[in-house]
Amino acid sequence: MKVCGIIAEFNPFHRGHEYIIKTTRKQTGADYIIVAMSGDYVQRGEPAILDKHFRSKIALSCGADLVLEIPGLAATGSAEYFARGSVALFNALGVVDILFFGSESGDLNNATPMANGHLSPNDLLSAEYQKALHYFSSSITPMTTKRVGHGYHDADAENGKFCSATHLRDVLLKNEDLSLQKNKMPDASYTVLTEAQKCCSFLSFSDFSLLLYQKLLELQPSGYENYFDIFSDLSNKIRSNLPDFQNADAFRMLLKSKDIAYTHISRGLLHILLDYTKEDVDFYVQNGYLSYLRLLGFSEKATTLLSEIKKNCALPLISKPADAGKLLSAAAYNLFEKDVRASHLYQMVAKKDKNACIPSEYRRSPIIL
């Protein structure tokens, strides 16, 4: 049995993502493809445009066999944290042979030198994946293929079918007619997005402006240095500029400077909002960047794979969140609960019917297709 892993955000899922899954299976001859996917918040320090359950359903509909959630601290961390958390996840499964990913160069060696300040985001992650495999002395083999279509940050799509996720997010957040974008995504992705649109709004950080302001206001007297990615200068800058807060987007631009990158600010503010502290990070790193595995969904044909994972898995595999308290240590459960609360916060903001109940993460079962 050959098993390949893919690390992804699928934010949202487009034809380039479908190409990666198909190419992975074709080039490796994989029997199964496992996706490690960010939850409701992503590496740029933003909420995902669509929640993790809808995105898992799309991934399974488009060729993935099993989807696991990358814990929040890794999913919203820098490239190093993101890579190490994801690789740790695949290592813990005990069944993954190959880590497959797209890169701008399509060459593992071209992405290796970290001294190159001009690496594209995909090549930067490619390098970090390889560093993470080395860090964990992993037996998993890295493989890459050249990324097709528009660049990572390309906001234009022209008429090419391989548009960027950035472009798709832009048009979805403008509430343009979704049918006009149908040719830019697989049919399954379009179907699920249409389904989601009936009950949920597509989200950006600006939708969390009031919640963020409230949290920053409560913490202003003591400052924000206890939070992940917040250092003293940034904490002081947030405190002094808080009277000029208008919304999350404008505030991030207000804080941006030559010394503090926009993405760093975004991550820091998101970590304050979601209560991810430096103490949490210390526990996370000391415990090998992972304390548990959260199963989001699997295909019916992957039951054999799931059985092998249960035999070989080095960490608790959580398929029923309500059971997490019995499976995890107190410190690990604290992190799990923070991810659950973050998802509940996401659902509250995303739901269109503000009188509707928020679906509890504790009652969620894995999606089976």
Coordinates of C-alpha atoms in Angstrom, one line a residue:
M1 CA 0.0 0.0 0.0
K2 CA 1.5 3.3 -1.1
V3 CA 0.3 6.4 0.7
C4 CA 1.0 10.1 -0.3
G5 CA 0.4 13.2 1.8
I6 CA -0.6 16.6 0.6
I7 CA -0.4 19.8 2.8
A8 CA -3.1 22.3 1.8
E9 CA -5.4 25.1 2.7
F10 CA -7.8 24.8 -0.3
N11 CA -8.9 28.4 0.4
P12 CA -10.9 27.9 -1.8
F13 CA -10.4 24.7 -3.8
H14 CA -9.7 25.5 -7.5
R15 CA -8.6 23.6 -10.6
G16 CA -4.9 23.9 -9.6
H17 CA -5.7 22.0 -6.5
E18 CA -7.5 19.3 -8.4
Y19 CA -4.4 19.1 -10.7
I20 CA -2.1 18.5 -7.7
I21 CA -4.3 15.6 -6.5
K22 CA -4.5 14.0 -9.9
T23 CA -0.8 14.5 -10.5
T24 CA 0.1 13.1 -7.1
R25 CA -1.8 9.9 -7.9
K26 CA -0.4 9.7 -11.4
Q27 CA 3.3 10.4 -10.7
T28 CA 3.5 8.3 -7.5
G29 CA 1.1 5.5 -8.2
A30 CA -0.4 6.2 -4.8
D31 CA -3.2 3.9 -3.5
Y32 CA -4.3 6.6 -1.1
I33 CA -4.0 10.4 -0.8
I34 CA -4.2 12.0 2.7
V35 CA -4.6 15.7 3.0
A36 CA -3.4 17.7 6.0
M37 CA -5.6 20.8 5.7
S38 CA -5.8 24.0 7.7
G39 CA -8.9 24.4 9.8
D40 CA -11.0 27.6 9.9
Y41 CA -8.0 30.0 9.9
V42 CA -5.1 30.0 7.6
Q43 CA -1.4 30.7 7.4
R44 CA -1.6 34.4 6.3
G45 CA -3.3 35.2 9.6
E46 CA -6.8 35.3 8.2
P47 CA -10.0 33.3 8.5
A48 CA -10.5 30.8 5.7
I49 CA -13.1 32.0 3.2
L50 CA -15.1 28.8 3.9
D51 CA -15.2 26.6 6.9
K52 CA -13.1 23.4 7.2
H53 CA -16.1 21.0 6.9
F54 CA -17.2 22.4 3.6
R55 CA -13.6 22.5 2.3
S56 CA -13.1 18.9 3.5
K57 CA -16.1 17.8 1.5
I58 CA -14.8 19.5 -1.6
A59 CA -11.4 17.8 -1.2
L60 CA -12.9 14.3 -0.8
S61 CA -15.2 15.0 -3.8
C62 CA -12.2 15.9 -5.9
G63 CA -10.0 12.9 -5.2
A64 CA -8.6 13.0 -1.7
D65 CA -9.1 9.8 0.4
L66 CA -8.8 11.2 3.9
V67 CA -8.6 14.7 5.4
L68 CA -7.0 15.6 8.7
E69 CA -7.0 19.1 10.3
I70 CA -3.7 20.9 10.9
P71 CA -4.0 22.3 14.5
G72 CA -4.5 26.0 14.8
L73 CA -1.1 26.9 16.1
A74 CA 0.5 25.4 13.1
A75 CA -2.1 26.4 10.6
T76 CA -1.8 30.1 11.6
G77 CA 1.9 30.1 12.2
S78 CA 4.9 31.1 10.1
A79 CA 6.1 28.9 7.3
E80 CA 8.3 27.0 9.7
Y81 CA 5.5 26.2 12.2
F82 CA 3.1 25.4 9.4
A83 CA 5.6 23.0 7.8
R84 CA 6.7 21.3 11.0
G85 CA 3.1 20.9 12.3
S86 CA 2.0 19.4 9.0
V87 CA 5.0 17.0 8.7
A88 CA 4.6 16.0 12.3
L89 CA 1.0 15.0 11.5
F90 CA 2.1 12.8 8.6
N91 CA 4.9 11.2 10.7
A92 CA 2.5 10.4 13.5
L93 CA 0.2 8.5 11.1
G94 CA 2.8 5.8 10.5
V95 CA 1.6 5.1 7.0
V96 CA 2.7 7.9 4.8
D97 CA 5.4 7.2 2.2
I98 CA 5.6 10.4 0.2
L99 CA 5.0 14.1 0.8
F100 CA 3.9 15.6 -2.5
F101 CA 3.6 19.3 -3.2
G102 CA 3.6 21.9 -5.9
S103 CA 6.3 24.5 -6.3
E104 CA 7.1 27.3 -8.7
S105 CA 10.3 25.7 -9.9
G106 CA 9.2 22.1 -9.9
D107 CA 12.7 21.2 -8.5
L108 CA 13.4 20.3 -4.9
N109 CA 16.9 21.6 -5.1
N110 CA 15.9 25.0 -6.4
A111 CA 13.8 25.7 -3.3
T112 CA 16.4 24.5 -0.8
P113 CA 18.6 27.6 -0.2
M114 CA 16.9 29.6 2.4
A115 CA 19.3 32.5 1.9
N116 CA 17.5 33.3 -1.3
G117 CA 15.2 36.2 -0.3
H118 CA 13.3 36.0 -3.5
L119 CA 11.7 32.6 -3.1
S120 CA 8.0 32.5 -4.0
P121 CA 5.6 31.5 -1.2
N122 CA 5.2 28.0 -2.7
D123 CA 9.0 27.5 -3.0
L124 CA 9.5 28.9 0.5
L125 CA 7.0 26.2 1.8
S126 CA 8.8 23.6 -0.3
A127 CA 12.0 24.5 1.4
E128 CA 10.4 24.4 4.8
Y129 CA 8.8 21.0 4.1
Q130 CA 12.2 19.6 3.4
K131 CA 13.7 21.2 6.5
A132 CA 10.9 19.8 8.6
L133 CA 11.4 16.3 7.2
H134 CA 15.1 16.6 8.1
Y135 CA 14.2 18.1 11.5
F136 CA 12.1 15.0 12.4
S137 CA 14.5 12.5 10.7
S138 CA 11.5 11.4 8.8
S139 CA 11.5 8.4 6.4
I140 CA 8.9 10.2 4.2
T141 CA 10.2 11.0 0.8
P142 CA 9.6 14.6 -0.6
M143 CA 8.4 15.0 -4.2
T144 CA 7.4 18.1 -6.1
T145 CA 5.8 19.1 -9.4
K146 CA 5.8 22.4 -11.1
R147 CA 2.9 24.6 -10.2
V148 CA 0.6 25.4 -13.2
G149 CA -1.4 28.5 -14.0
H150 CA -1.3 31.9 -12.2
G151 CA 1.1 32.8 -9.4
Y152 CA 0.3 32.6 -5.8
H153 CA -0.6 36.3 -5.3
D154 CA -2.0 36.8 -8.8
A155 CA -5.3 38.6 -8.5
D156 CA -6.0 38.3 -12.2
A157 CA -7.4 35.2 -13.9
E158 CA -7.7 36.2 -17.6
N159 CA -9.5 33.3 -19.2
G160 CA -7.1 30.6 -17.9
K161 CA -8.7 27.7 -16.0
F162 CA -5.8 27.6 -13.5
C163 CA -6.5 30.9 -11.6
S164 CA -5.1 31.6 -8.2
A165 CA -6.9 31.2 -4.9
T166 CA -6.2 34.9 -4.3
H167 CA -8.3 35.7 -7.4
L168 CA -11.1 33.4 -6.4
R169 CA -11.2 34.8 -2.9
D170 CA -11.4 38.3 -4.3
V171 CA -14.4 37.6 -6.5
L172 CA -16.2 35.6 -3.9
L173 CA -15.8 38.3 -1.2
K174 CA -17.3 40.8 -3.7
N175 CA -20.5 38.6 -3.8
E176 CA -20.3 38.3 -7.5
D177 CA -22.6 35.8 -9.2
L178 CA -21.0 32.4 -8.3
S179 CA -22.0 30.9 -11.6
L180 CA -19.7 33.3 -13.4
Q181 CA -16.8 31.6 -11.7
K182 CA -17.9 28.0 -12.4
N183 CA -15.2 27.5 -15.1
K184 CA -12.4 28.3 -12.6
M185 CA -13.2 25.4 -10.2
P186 CA -14.1 21.7 -10.4
D187 CA -17.8 20.9 -10.6
A188 CA -17.7 19.5 -7.0
S189 CA -16.2 22.6 -5.7
Y190 CA -18.8 24.8 -7.4
T191 CA -21.6 22.5 -6.0
V192 CA -20.4 22.7 -2.4
L193 CA -19.7 26.5 -2.6
T194 CA -23.3 26.9 -3.9
E195 CA -24.6 24.8 -1.0
A196 CA -22.5 26.7 1.5
Q197 CA -23.6 30.1 0.2
K198 CA -27.2 29.4 1.2
C199 CA -26.4 29.4 4.9
C200 CA -23.0 31.0 5.2
S201 CA -21.2 34.1 4.2
F202 CA -17.7 34.0 2.7
L203 CA -15.4 35.5 5.3
S204 CA -12.4 37.8 5.5
F205 CA -10.7 39.3 8.6
S206 CA -12.9 42.5 8.3
D207 CA -15.9 40.4 9.4
F208 CA -14.2 39.9 12.8
S209 CA -13.5 43.6 13.3
L210 CA -15.9 44.1 16.2
L211 CA -14.7 41.0 18.0
L212 CA -11.1 41.9 17.5
Y213 CA -11.6 45.4 18.8
Q214 CA -13.4 44.2 21.9
K215 CA -10.6 41.8 22.7
L216 CA -7.9 44.4 22.1
L217 CA -9.8 46.9 24.3
E218 CA -10.1 44.4 27.1
L219 CA -6.4 43.6 27.1
Q220 CA -5.2 47.2 26.4
P221 CA -4.2 48.0 30.1
S222 CA -1.9 45.0 30.4
G223 CA -0.7 44.8 26.8
Y224 CA -0.5 41.8 24.4
E225 CA 3.0 40.3 24.8
N226 CA 1.7 37.0 26.2
Y227 CA 0.3 36.1 22.7
F228 CA 2.0 34.2 19.9
D229 CA 3.8 36.4 17.4
I230 CA 3.4 39.5 19.6
F231 CA 6.7 41.1 20.7
S232 CA 7.0 44.2 22.9
D233 CA 7.3 46.8 20.1
L234 CA 4.2 45.4 18.4
S235 CA 2.3 45.3 21.6
N236 CA 3.1 48.9 22.4
K237 CA 2.2 49.9 18.8
I238 CA -1.2 48.2 19.1
R239 CA -1.9 49.9 22.4
S240 CA -1.0 53.4 21.2
N241 CA -2.9 53.1 17.9
L242 CA -6.1 51.4 19.3
P243 CA -7.9 54.8 19.6
D244 CA -7.7 55.0 15.8
F245 CA -9.2 51.5 15.2
Q246 CA -11.8 51.6 12.4
N247 CA -11.8 47.9 11.2
A248 CA -9.4 45.0 11.1
D249 CA -8.1 45.7 7.6
A250 CA -7.5 49.4 8.3
F251 CA -5.8 48.7 11.6
R252 CA -3.4 46.2 10.1
M253 CA -2.4 48.8 7.5
L254 CA -2.0 51.3 10.4
L255 CA 0.4 49.0 12.2
K256 CA 2.4 48.0 9.1
S257 CA 5.9 49.3 8.8
K258 CA 9.3 48.5 7.3
D259 CA 10.2 46.6 10.5
I260 CA 6.9 44.7 10.9
A261 CA 5.5 42.7 8.0
Y262 CA 1.8 42.8 7.2
T263 CA 1.5 39.0 7.5
H264 CA 3.2 39.0 10.9
I265 CA 0.8 41.7 12.1
S266 CA -2.1 39.6 10.8
R267 CA -1.0 36.5 12.6
G268 CA -0.4 38.4 15.8
L269 CA -3.8 39.9 15.8
L270 CA -5.4 36.6 14.9
H271 CA -3.6 34.9 17.8
I272 CA -4.9 37.5 20.2
L273 CA -8.4 37.0 18.9
L274 CA -8.2 33.2 19.2
D275 CA -6.2 33.2 22.5
Y276 CA -3.1 31.5 21.2
T277 CA -0.4 32.3 23.8
K278 CA 3.3 31.9 23.9
E279 CA 2.8 29.4 26.7
D280 CA 0.7 27.3 24.2
V281 CA 3.5 27.5 21.6
D282 CA 6.1 26.4 24.2
F283 CA 4.0 23.3 25.0
Y284 CA 3.3 22.7 21.3
V285 CA 7.0 22.8 20.4
Q286 CA 8.2 20.7 23.4
N287 CA 5.7 18.0 22.4
G288 CA 6.9 17.7 18.9
Y289 CA 4.6 20.2 17.2
L290 CA 1.6 17.9 17.6
S291 CA -0.5 16.3 20.5
Y292 CA -3.4 14.7 18.6
L293 CA -4.9 14.1 15.2
R294 CA -8.4 15.4 14.2
L295 CA -10.1 13.4 11.5
L296 CA -12.3 15.7 9.3
G297 CA -13.5 13.2 6.7
F298 CA -12.7 10.2 4.5
S299 CA -14.0 8.3 1.4
E300 CA -15.8 5.0 1.8
K301 CA -12.9 3.3 -0.1
A302 CA -10.4 4.5 2.5
T303 CA -11.7 2.2 5.3
T304 CA -8.6 0.0 4.8
L305 CA -6.3 3.0 5.1
L306 CA -8.1 4.2 8.2
S307 CA -7.7 0.8 9.8
E308 CA -3.9 0.9 9.1
I309 CA -3.7 4.4 10.6
K310 CA -5.4 3.2 13.8
K311 CA -2.9 0.4 14.0
N312 CA 0.2 2.5 13.4
C313 CA -0.8 6.0 14.7
A314 CA 1.5 7.4 17.4
L315 CA -1.0 9.9 18.8
P316 CA -4.7 9.9 19.7
L317 CA -6.9 10.0 16.6
I318 CA -10.0 12.1 17.3
S319 CA -13.0 11.2 15.1
K320 CA -15.6 12.2 17.7
P321 CA -14.6 15.6 19.3
A322 CA -16.7 14.8 22.3
D323 CA -14.3 12.0 23.2
A324 CA -11.2 14.3 23.2
G325 CA -11.3 14.9 26.9
K326 CA -10.8 11.2 27.6
L327 CA -8.0 10.8 25.0
L328 CA -5.8 13.8 25.7
S329 CA -3.7 15.2 28.5
A330 CA -5.0 18.3 30.2
A331 CA -2.5 20.6 28.4
A332 CA -3.3 18.9 25.0
Y333 CA -7.0 19.2 25.7
N334 CA -6.6 22.9 26.4
L335 CA -5.2 23.4 22.9
F336 CA -7.9 21.3 21.4
E337 CA -10.6 23.4 23.2
K338 CA -9.0 26.6 21.9
D339 CA -9.3 25.2 18.3
V340 CA -13.0 24.2 19.0
R341 CA -13.8 27.7 20.4
A342 CA -12.1 29.2 17.3
S343 CA -14.4 27.2 15.1
H344 CA -17.4 28.2 17.1
L345 CA -16.4 31.8 16.7
Y346 CA -16.0 31.3 13.0
Q347 CA -19.5 29.7 12.7
M348 CA -21.1 32.6 14.6
V349 CA -19.7 35.2 12.2
A350 CA -20.3 33.1 9.1
K351 CA -23.9 32.1 9.6
K352 CA -26.4 34.2 7.6
D353 CA -29.4 33.5 9.9
K354 CA -28.2 35.2 13.0
N355 CA -31.0 33.5 15.0
A356 CA -29.9 30.0 14.0
C357 CA -28.0 27.9 16.5
I358 CA -24.3 27.4 16.0
P359 CA -23.4 23.7 15.1
S360 CA -21.3 22.4 18.0
E361 CA -17.9 21.1 17.0
Y362 CA -18.3 18.5 19.8
R363 CA -21.1 16.9 17.9
R364 CA -19.4 16.9 14.5
S365 CA -18.8 13.5 12.9
P366 CA -16.3 13.0 10.1
I367 CA -17.6 13.5 6.6
I368 CA -17.9 10.2 4.7
L369 CA -18.2 10.2 0.9

